[in-house]
Coordinates of C-alpha atoms and ligand atoms in Angstrom, one line a residue:
X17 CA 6.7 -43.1 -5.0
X18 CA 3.6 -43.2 -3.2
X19 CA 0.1 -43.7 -4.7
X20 CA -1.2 -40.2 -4.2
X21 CA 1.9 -39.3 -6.1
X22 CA 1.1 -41.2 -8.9
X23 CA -2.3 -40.2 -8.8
X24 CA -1.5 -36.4 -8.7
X25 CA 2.0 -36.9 -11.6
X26 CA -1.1 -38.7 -13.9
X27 CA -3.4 -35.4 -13.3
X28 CA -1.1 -32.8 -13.7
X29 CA -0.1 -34.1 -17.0
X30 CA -3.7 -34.1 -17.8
X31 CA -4.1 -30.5 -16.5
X32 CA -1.0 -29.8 -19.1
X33 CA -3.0 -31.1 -21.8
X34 CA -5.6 -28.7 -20.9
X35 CA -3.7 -25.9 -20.5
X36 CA -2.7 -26.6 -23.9
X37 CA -6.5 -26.9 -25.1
X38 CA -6.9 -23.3 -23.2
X39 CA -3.5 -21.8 -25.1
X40 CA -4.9 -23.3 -28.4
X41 CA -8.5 -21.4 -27.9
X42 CA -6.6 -18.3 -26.4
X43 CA -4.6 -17.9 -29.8
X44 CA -7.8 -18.4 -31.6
X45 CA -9.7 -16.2 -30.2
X46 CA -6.9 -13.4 -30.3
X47 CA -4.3 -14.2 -33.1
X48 CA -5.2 -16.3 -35.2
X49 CA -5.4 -15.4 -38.9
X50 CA -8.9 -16.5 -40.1
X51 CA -7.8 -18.8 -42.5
X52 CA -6.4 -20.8 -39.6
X53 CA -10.0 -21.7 -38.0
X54 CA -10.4 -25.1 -40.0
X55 CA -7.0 -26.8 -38.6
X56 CA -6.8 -25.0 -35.5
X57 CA -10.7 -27.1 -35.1
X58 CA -8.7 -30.5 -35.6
X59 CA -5.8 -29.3 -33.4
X60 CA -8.2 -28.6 -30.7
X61 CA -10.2 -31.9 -31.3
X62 CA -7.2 -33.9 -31.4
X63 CA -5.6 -32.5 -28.0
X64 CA -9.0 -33.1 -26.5
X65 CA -9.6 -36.3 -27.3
X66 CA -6.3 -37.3 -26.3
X67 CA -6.8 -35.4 -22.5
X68 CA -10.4 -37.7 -23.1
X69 CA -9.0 -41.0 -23.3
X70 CA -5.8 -40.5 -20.4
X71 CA -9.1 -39.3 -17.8
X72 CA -11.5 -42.1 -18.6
X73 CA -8.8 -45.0 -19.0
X74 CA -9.0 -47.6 -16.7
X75 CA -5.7 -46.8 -15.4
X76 CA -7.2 -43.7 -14.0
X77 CA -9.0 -45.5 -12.2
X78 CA -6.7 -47.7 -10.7
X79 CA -4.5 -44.5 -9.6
X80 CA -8.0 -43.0 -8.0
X81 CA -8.7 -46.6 -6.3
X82 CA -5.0 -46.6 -4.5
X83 CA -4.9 -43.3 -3.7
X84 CA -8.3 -43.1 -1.7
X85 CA -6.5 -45.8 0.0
X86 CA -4.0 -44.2 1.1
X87 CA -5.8 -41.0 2.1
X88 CA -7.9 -43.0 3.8
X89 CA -7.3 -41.8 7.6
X90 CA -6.8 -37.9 6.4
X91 CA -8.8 -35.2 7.5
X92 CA -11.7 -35.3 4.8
X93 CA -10.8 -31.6 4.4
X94 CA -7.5 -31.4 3.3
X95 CA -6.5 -30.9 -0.5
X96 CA -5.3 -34.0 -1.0
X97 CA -8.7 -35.9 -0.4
X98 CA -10.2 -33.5 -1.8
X99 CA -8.1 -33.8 -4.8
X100 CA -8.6 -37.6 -5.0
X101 CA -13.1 -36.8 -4.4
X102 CA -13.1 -34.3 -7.2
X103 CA -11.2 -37.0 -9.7
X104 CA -13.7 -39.4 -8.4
X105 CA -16.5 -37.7 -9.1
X106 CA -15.2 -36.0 -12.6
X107 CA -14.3 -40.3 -13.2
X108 CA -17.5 -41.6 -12.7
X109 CA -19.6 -38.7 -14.3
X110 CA -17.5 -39.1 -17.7
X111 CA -17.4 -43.0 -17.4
X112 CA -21.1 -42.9 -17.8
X113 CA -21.1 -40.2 -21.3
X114 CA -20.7 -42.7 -24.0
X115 CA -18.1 -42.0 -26.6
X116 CA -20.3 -41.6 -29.5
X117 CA -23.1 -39.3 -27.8
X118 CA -19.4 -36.9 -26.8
X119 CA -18.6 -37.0 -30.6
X120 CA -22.0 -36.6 -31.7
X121 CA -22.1 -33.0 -29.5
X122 CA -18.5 -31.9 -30.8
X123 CA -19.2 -32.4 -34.5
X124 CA -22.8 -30.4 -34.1
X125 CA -21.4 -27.7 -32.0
X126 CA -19.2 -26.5 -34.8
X127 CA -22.0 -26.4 -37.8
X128 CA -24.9 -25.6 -35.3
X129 CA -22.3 -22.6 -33.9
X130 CA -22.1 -22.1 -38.0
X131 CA -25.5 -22.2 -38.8
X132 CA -26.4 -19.8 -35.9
X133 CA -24.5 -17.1 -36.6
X134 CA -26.2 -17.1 -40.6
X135 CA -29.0 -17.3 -38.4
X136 CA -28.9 -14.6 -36.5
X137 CA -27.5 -12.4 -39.2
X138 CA -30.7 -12.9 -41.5
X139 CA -33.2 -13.0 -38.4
X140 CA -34.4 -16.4 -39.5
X141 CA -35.0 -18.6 -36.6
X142 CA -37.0 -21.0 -38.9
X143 CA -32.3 -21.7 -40.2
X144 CA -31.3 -22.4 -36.8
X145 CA -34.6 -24.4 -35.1
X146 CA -33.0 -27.9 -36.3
X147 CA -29.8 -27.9 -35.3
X148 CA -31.7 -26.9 -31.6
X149 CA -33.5 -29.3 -32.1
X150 CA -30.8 -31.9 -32.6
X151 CA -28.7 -30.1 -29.9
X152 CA -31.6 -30.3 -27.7
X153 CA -32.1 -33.9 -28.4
X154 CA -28.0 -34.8 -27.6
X155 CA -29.0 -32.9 -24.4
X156 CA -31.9 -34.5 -22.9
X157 CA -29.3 -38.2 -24.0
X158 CA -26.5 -36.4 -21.8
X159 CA -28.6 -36.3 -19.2
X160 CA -29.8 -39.7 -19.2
X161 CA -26.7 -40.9 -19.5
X162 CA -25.7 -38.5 -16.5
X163 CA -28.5 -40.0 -14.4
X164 CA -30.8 -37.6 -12.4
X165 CA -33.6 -38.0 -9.5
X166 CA -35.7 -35.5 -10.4
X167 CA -35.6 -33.3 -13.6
X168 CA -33.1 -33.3 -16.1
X169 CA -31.7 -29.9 -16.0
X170 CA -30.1 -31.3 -12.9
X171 CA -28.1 -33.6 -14.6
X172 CA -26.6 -30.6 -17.2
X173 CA -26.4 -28.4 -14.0
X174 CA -23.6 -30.6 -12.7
X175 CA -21.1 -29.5 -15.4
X176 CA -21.8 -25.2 -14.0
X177 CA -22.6 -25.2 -10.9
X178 CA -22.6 -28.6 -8.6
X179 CA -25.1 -29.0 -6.3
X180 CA -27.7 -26.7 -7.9
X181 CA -30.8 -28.4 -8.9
X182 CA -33.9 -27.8 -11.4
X183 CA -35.9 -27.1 -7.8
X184 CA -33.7 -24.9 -6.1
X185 CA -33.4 -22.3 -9.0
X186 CA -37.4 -22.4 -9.4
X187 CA -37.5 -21.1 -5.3
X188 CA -34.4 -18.7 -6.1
X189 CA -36.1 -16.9 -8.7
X190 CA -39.2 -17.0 -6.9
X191 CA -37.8 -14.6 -4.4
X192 CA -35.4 -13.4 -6.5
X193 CA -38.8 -11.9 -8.7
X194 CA -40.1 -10.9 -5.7
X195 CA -37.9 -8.5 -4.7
X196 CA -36.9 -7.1 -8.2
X197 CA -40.2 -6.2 -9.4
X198 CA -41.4 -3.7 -7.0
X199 CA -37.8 -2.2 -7.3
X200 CA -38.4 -1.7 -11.2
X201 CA -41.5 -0.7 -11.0
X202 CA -40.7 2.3 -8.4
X203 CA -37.7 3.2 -10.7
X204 CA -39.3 2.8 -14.1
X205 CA -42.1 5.2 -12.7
X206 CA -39.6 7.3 -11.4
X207 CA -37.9 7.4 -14.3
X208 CA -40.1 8.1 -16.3
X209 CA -41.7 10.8 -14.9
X210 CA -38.0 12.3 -15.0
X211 CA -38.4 12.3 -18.7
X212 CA -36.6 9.1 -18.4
X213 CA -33.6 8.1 -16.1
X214 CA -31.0 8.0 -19.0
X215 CA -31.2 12.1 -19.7
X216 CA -28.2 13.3 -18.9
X217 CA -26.0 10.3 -20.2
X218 CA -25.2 11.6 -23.6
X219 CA -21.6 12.2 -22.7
X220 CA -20.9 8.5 -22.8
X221 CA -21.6 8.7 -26.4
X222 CA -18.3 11.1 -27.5
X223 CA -15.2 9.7 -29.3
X224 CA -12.9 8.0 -26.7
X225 CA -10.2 7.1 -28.8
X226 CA -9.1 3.1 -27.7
X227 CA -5.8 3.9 -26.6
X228 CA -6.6 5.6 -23.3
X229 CA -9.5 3.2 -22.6
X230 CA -7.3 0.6 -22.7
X231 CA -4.2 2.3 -20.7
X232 CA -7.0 3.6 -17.8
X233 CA -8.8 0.1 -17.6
X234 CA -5.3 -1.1 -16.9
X235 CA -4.0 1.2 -14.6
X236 CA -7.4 0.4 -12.7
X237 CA -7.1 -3.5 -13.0
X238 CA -3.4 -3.2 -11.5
X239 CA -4.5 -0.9 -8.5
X240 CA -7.4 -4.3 -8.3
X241 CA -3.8 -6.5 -8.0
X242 CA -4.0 -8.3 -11.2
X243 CA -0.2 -9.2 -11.2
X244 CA 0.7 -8.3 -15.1
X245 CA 4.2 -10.8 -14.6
X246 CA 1.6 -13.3 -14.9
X247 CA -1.1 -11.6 -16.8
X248 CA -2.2 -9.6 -19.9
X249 CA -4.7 -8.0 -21.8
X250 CA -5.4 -8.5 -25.3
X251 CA -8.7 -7.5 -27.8
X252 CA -11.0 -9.9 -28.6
X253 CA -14.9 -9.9 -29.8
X254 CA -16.3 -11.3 -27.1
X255 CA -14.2 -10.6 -23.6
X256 CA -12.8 -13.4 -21.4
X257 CA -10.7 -14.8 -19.1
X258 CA -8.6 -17.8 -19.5
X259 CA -5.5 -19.7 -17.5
X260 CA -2.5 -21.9 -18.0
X261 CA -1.8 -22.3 -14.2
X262 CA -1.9 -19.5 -12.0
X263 CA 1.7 -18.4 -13.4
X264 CA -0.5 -17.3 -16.6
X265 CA -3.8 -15.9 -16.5
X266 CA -5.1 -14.0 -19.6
X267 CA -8.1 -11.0 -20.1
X268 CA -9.3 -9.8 -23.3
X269 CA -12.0 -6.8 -23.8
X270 CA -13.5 -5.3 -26.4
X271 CA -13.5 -1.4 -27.4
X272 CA -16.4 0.7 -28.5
X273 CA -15.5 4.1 -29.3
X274 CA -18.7 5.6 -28.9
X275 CA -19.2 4.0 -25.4
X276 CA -16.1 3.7 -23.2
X277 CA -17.9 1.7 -20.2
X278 CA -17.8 -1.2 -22.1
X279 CA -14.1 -1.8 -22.2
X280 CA -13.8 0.0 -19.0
X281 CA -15.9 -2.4 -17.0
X282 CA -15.8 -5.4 -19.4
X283 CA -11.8 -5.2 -18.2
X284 CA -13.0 -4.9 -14.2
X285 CA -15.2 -7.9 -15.1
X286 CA -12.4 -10.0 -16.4
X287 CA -9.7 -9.0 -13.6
X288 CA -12.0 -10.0 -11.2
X289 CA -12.1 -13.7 -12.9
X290 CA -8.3 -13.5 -13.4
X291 CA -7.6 -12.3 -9.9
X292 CA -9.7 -15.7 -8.7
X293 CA -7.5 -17.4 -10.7
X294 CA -4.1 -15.7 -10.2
X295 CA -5.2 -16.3 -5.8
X296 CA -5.4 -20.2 -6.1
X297 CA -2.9 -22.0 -3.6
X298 CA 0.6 -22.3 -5.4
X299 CA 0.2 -26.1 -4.3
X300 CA -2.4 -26.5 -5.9
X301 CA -1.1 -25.7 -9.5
X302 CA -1.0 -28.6 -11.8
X303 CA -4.3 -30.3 -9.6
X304 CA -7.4 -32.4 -9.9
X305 CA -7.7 -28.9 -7.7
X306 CA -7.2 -26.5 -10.8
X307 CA -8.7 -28.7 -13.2
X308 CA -11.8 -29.2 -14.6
X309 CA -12.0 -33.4 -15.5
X310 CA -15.1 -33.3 -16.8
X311 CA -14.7 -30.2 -19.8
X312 CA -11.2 -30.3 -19.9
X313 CA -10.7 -27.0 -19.0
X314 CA -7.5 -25.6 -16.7
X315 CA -9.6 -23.8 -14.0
X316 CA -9.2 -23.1 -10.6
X317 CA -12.9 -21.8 -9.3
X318 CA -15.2 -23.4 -7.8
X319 CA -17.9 -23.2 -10.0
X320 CA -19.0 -21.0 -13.1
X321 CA -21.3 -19.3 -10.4
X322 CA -18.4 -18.6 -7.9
X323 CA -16.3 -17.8 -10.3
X324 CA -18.6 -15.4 -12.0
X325 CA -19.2 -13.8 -8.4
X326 CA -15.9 -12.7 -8.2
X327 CA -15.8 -10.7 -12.0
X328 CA -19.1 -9.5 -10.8
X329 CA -18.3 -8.1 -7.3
X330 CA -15.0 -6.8 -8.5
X331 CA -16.6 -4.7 -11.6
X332 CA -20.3 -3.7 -9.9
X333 CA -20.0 -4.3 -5.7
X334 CA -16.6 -2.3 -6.5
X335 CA -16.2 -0.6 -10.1
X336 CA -19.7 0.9 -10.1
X337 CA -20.3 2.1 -6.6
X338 CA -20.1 6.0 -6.0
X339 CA -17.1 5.8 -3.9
X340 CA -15.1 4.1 -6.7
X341 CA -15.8 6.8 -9.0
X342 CA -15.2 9.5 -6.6
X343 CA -11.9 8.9 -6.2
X344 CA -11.1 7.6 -10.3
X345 CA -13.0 10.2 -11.8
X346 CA -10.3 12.8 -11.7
X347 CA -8.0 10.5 -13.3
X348 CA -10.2 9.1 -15.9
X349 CA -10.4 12.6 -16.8
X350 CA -6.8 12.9 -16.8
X351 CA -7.2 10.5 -19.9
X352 CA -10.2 11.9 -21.5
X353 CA -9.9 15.8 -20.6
X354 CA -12.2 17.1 -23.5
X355 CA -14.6 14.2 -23.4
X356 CA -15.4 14.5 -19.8
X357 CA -14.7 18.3 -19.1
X358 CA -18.0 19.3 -18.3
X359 CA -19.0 16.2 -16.5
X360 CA -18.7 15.2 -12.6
X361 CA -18.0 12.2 -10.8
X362 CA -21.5 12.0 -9.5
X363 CA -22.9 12.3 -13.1
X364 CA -20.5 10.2 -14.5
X365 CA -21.4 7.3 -11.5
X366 CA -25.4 8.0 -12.2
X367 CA -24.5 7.4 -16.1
X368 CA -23.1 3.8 -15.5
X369 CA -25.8 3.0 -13.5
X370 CA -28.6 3.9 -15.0
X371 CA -31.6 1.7 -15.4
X372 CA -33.6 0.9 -18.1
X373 CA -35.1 -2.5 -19.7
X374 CA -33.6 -4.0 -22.8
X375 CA -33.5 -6.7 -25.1
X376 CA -29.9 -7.5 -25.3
X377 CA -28.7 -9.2 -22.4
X378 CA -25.0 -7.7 -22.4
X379 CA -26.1 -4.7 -22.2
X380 CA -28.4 -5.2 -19.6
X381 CA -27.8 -3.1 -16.3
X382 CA -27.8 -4.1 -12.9
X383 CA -31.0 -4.1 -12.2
X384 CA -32.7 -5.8 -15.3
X385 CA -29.9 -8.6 -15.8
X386 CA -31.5 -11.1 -14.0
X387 CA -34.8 -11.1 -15.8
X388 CA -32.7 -11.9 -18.8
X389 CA -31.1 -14.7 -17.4
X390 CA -34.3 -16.0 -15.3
X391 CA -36.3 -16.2 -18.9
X392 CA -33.8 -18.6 -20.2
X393 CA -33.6 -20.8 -17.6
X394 CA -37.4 -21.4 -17.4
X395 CA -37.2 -22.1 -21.5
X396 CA -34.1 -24.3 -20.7
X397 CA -36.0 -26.4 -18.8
X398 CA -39.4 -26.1 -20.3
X399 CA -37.7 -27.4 -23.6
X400 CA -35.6 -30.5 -21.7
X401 CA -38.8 -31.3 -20.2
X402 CA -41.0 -31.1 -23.6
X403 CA -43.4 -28.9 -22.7
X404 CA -42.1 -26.1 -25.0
X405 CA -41.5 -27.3 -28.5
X406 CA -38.6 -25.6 -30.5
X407 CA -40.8 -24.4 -33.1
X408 CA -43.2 -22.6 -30.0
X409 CA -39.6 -20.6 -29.0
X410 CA -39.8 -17.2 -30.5
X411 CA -43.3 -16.5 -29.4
X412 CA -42.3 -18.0 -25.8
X413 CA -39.8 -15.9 -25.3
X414 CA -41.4 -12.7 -26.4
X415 CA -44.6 -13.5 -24.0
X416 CA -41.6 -14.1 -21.4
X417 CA -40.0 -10.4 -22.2
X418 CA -43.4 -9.0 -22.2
X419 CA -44.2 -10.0 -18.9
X420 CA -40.9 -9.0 -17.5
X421 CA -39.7 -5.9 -18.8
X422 CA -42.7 -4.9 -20.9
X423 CA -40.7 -5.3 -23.9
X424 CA -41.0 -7.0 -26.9
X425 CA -38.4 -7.8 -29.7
X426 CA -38.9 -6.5 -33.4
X427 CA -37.3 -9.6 -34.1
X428 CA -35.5 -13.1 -33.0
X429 CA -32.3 -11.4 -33.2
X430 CA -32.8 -9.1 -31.0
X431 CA -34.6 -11.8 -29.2
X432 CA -34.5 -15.7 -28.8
X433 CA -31.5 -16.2 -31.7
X434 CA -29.1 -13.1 -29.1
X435 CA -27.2 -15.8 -27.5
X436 CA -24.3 -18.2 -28.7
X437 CA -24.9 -20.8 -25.5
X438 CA -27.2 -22.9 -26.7
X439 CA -25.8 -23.4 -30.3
X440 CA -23.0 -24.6 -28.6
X441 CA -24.3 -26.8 -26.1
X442 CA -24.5 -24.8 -22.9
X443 CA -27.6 -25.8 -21.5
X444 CA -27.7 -25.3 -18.2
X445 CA -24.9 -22.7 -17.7
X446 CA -26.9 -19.5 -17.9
X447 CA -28.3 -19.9 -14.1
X448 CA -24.7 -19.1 -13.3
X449 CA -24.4 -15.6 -14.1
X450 CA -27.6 -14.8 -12.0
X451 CA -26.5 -17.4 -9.1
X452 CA -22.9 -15.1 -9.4
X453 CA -24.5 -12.2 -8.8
X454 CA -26.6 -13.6 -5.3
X455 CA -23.5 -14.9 -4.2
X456 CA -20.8 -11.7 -5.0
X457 CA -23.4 -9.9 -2.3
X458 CA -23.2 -12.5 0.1
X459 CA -19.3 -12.1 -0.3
X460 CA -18.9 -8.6 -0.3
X461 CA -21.4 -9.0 3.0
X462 CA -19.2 -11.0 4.2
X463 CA -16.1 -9.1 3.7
X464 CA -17.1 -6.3 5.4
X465 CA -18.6 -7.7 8.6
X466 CA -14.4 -9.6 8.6
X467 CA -13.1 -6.3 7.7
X468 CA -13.9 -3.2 9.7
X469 CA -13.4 0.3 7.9
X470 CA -13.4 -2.2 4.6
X471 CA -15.6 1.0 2.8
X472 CA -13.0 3.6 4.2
X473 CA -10.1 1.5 2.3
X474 CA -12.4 1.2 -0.4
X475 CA -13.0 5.0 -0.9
X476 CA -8.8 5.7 -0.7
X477 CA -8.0 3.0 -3.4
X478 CA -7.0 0.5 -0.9
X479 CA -8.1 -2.8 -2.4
X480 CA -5.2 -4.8 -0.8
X481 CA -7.8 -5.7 2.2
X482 CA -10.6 -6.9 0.3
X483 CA -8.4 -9.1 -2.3
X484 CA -6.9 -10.3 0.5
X485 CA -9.9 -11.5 2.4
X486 CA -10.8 -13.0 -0.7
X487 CA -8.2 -14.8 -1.3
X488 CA -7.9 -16.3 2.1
X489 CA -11.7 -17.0 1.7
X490 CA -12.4 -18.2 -1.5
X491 CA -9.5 -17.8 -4.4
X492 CA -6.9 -20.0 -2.3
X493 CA -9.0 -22.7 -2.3
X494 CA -8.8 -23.7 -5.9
X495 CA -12.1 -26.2 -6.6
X496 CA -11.5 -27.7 -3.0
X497 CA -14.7 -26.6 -2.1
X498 CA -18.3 -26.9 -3.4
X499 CA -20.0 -23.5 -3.8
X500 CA -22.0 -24.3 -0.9
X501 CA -19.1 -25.3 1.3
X502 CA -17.6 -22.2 0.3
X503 CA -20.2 -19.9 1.1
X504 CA -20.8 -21.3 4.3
X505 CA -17.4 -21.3 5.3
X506 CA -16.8 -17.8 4.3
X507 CA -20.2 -16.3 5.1
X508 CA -21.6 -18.5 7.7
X509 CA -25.0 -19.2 4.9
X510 CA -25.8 -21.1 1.9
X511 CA -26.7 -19.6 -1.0
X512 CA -29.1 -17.2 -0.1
X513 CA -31.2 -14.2 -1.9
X514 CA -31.4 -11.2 0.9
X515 CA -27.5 -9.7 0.9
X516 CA -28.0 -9.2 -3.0
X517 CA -31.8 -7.6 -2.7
X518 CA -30.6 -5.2 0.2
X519 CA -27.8 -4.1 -2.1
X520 CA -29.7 -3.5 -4.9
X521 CA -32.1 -1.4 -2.7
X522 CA -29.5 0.6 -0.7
X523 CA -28.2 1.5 -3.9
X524 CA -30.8 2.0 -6.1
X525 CA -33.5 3.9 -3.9
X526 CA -30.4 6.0 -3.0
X527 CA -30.1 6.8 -7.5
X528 CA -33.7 6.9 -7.6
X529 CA -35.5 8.0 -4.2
Ligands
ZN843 ZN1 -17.8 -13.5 -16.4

């Protein structure tokens, strides 16, 4: 056997490990009786400490050490050196975490996730503030023991989205602001003066039993390409997406009888994450390449941002474009035929995109989103840095929401205590879903400038192009690639603000003019 052999036989039964860890929080999430959550928690912990100690042994990394040997003289871009960089990296990153400060996070996670959720329920941040506090504080020692040059959001950053930094964020949502703003303002006046751009809507809120929502999301998510021999779609509270290997790749949604977009394009959301997942190189299954070394999670994207621009510009670049519903409207009809009898497509496409400012994130349109996600990200890092104070957080972030979207919350839950992520330790993930959305433009951008007469397949229900191009472009490529790598290689640009501004306007000057 040769050393990258033994290097790649030591991962893969790692990456088993983890797929086990995923089926474990699958069942959990979906099946499990609720008198199972204690020992399913020491089942999980168990499995992951196990997958802890085979990454971070020393005989890791001895298999790293003589397998960069041997690659030595290959093409820097192949997948096996880059399977043998990302272990490397993943290695050193985790060899630096200290046991106890790992322990410490996992045994707070589950009564700060706890103490939250009584929080939340009662309204009464005052319950929550210090467990954030001790979260917060387990955090900033993370990221010391991460190492950083500048700020220490960078450090956390390196777990989402690698290569994003503290600075690069602040001059993304600079711009980002920039170009929003004057787009709200013109359609919140124009709205308004319309008595409001919601009228009309009401016909989302009729009885849609679950049954057809689910059967038409589905139909819709095969015509995508999700393959269901290696796929399905179960119920869950919060909707996901989750992989054991390519052969497997799960979605959940979530029904709402009085509003049927949410499953309907909850579903698109989550095929557009499996359909990354499903796309990764066969060769790569079983991978430092489909593996995430430093969470222990079996994943095959590139980052949470990448990954999150692909459920993105599969349920809004696609699922909420006029076109889409132009063509699916007669057949969501077919489903619903009393619901939707005296509405059109072109209603029915204005309803789904309708603008107007909230205070609950997930339900946040389009437009608004990335104020959401842009006011947690400054409190992120104005708490790592100090200059925010735990106690100071509900009247931070309803000055924030105020100066945004002119809004402020009746209350922390419908304000600062919305979220799960920080209760559990995410600090530093949110940037993703807004750094998903600039780059599922710059894709799509992409796509069509490869693809000529891509909108014309588009409009017939042709999606085999686009996934395609995709697939050769991004999904293939398993974590090969660093988001920037990626995007320069499939869009000829970094990361970069203008494809996602000049969609937003093309589309929403066209709904509002
Ligand atoms: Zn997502």
């Amino acid at each position: 056997m040769t050393a990258y052999t033994d290097f790649q036989n030591h991962i893969a039964e790692i990456n088993d490990l983890c797929c086990v860890i995923n089926l474990l929080t699958w069942d959990g999430r979906t099946q499990m009786p609720p008198g199972g959550a204690t020992t399913r928690g020491n089942q999980l912990a168990t499995v992951t400490r196990i997958a802890q100690e085979r990454f971070t042994s020393d005989e890791t990394g001895r298999l790293i050490d003589a397998a960069e040997a041997e690659v030595a003289s290959e093409t820097p871009d192949s997948y096996r050196v880059r399977a043998i960089t990302q272990a490397r990296e993943a290695y050193d990153i985790a060899r630096r975490v200290p046991t106890d400060l790992m322990t410490a996070i996992a045994e707070l996670k589950t009564i700060s996730q706890q103490t939250w959720a009584e929080a939340k329920a009662a309204n009464d941040f005052p319950r929550f503030a210090p467990y954030l506090a001790k979260m917060l504080d387990l955090q900033r020692r993370m990221a010391d023991a991460i190492g950083f040059a500048e700020h220490p959001y960078d450090a956390l950053l390196l777990r989402y989205e690698p290569g994003m930094t503290a600075s690069r964020l602040r001059t993304l949502f600079e711009t980002l602001k920039g170009g929003l703003l004057p787009l709200l303002q013109h359609i919140g006046a124009r709205g308004n003066a319309a008595g409001g751009n919601v009228a009309g809507a009401d016909f989302l809120d009729r009885a849609y039993p679950e049954e057809a929502q689910r059967a038409f999301a589905l139909e819709i998510a095969g015509k995508f390409g999700y393959d269901l021999n290696r796929g399905r779609l179960d119920r869950s509270a919060h909707p996901f997406e989750i992989s054991f290997t390519r052969n497997d790749v799960r979605i959940t949604t979530r029904y709402n009888r009085r509003f049927m977009p949410a499953a309907v394009f909850g579903t698109l959301h989550e095929t557009g994450h499996a359909l990354y997942e499903q796309g990764v190189d066969p060769a790569l299954t079983r991978s430092a390449l489909t593996t995430d070394l430093l969470d222990l999670y079996a994943v095959g994207g590139a980052s949470y941002g990448t990954h999150e621009s692909q459920s993105r510009l599969w349920e809004n670049l696609v699922g909420r474009s006029r076109s889409f519903w132009d063509l699916h409207f007669p057949r969501l009809r077919e489903f619903f035929p009393e619901q939707l009898a005296d509405v059109s497509a072109e209603e029915f496409y204005r309803a789904v995109n309708r603008v107007r400012p909230s205070l609950i994130r997930v339900e946040a349109d389009e437009l608004t989103y990335n104020f959401h996600i842009m006011l947690r990200v400054e409190i992120e890092m104005a708490l790592l840095e100090g200059s925010l104070k735990v106690a100071d957080l509900p009247e931070a972030w309803a000055a924030a929401m105020q100066s945004t979207l002119g809004l402020t919350p009746p209350d922390d839950a419908r304000g600062v205590l919305q979220d799960i992520h920080w209760s559990s330790g995410l600090f530093g993930s949110f940037c993703t879903y807004t750094v998903g959305n600039v780059m599922s433009a710059q894709f799509f951008a992409a796509a069509k400038r490869a693809l000529p007469g891509l909108e014309d397949y588009l409009a017939a229900g042709e999606y085999a192009p686009l996934l395609g191009w995709l697939t050769e472009n991004i999904y293939r490529h398993g974590r090969a690639f660093s988001p920037e790598e990626l995007l320069q290689r499939a869009t000829g640009s970094g990361l970069t603000v203008e494809p996602y501004l000049a969609y937003l306007r093309e589309k929403f000057t066209d709904l509002f003019p």
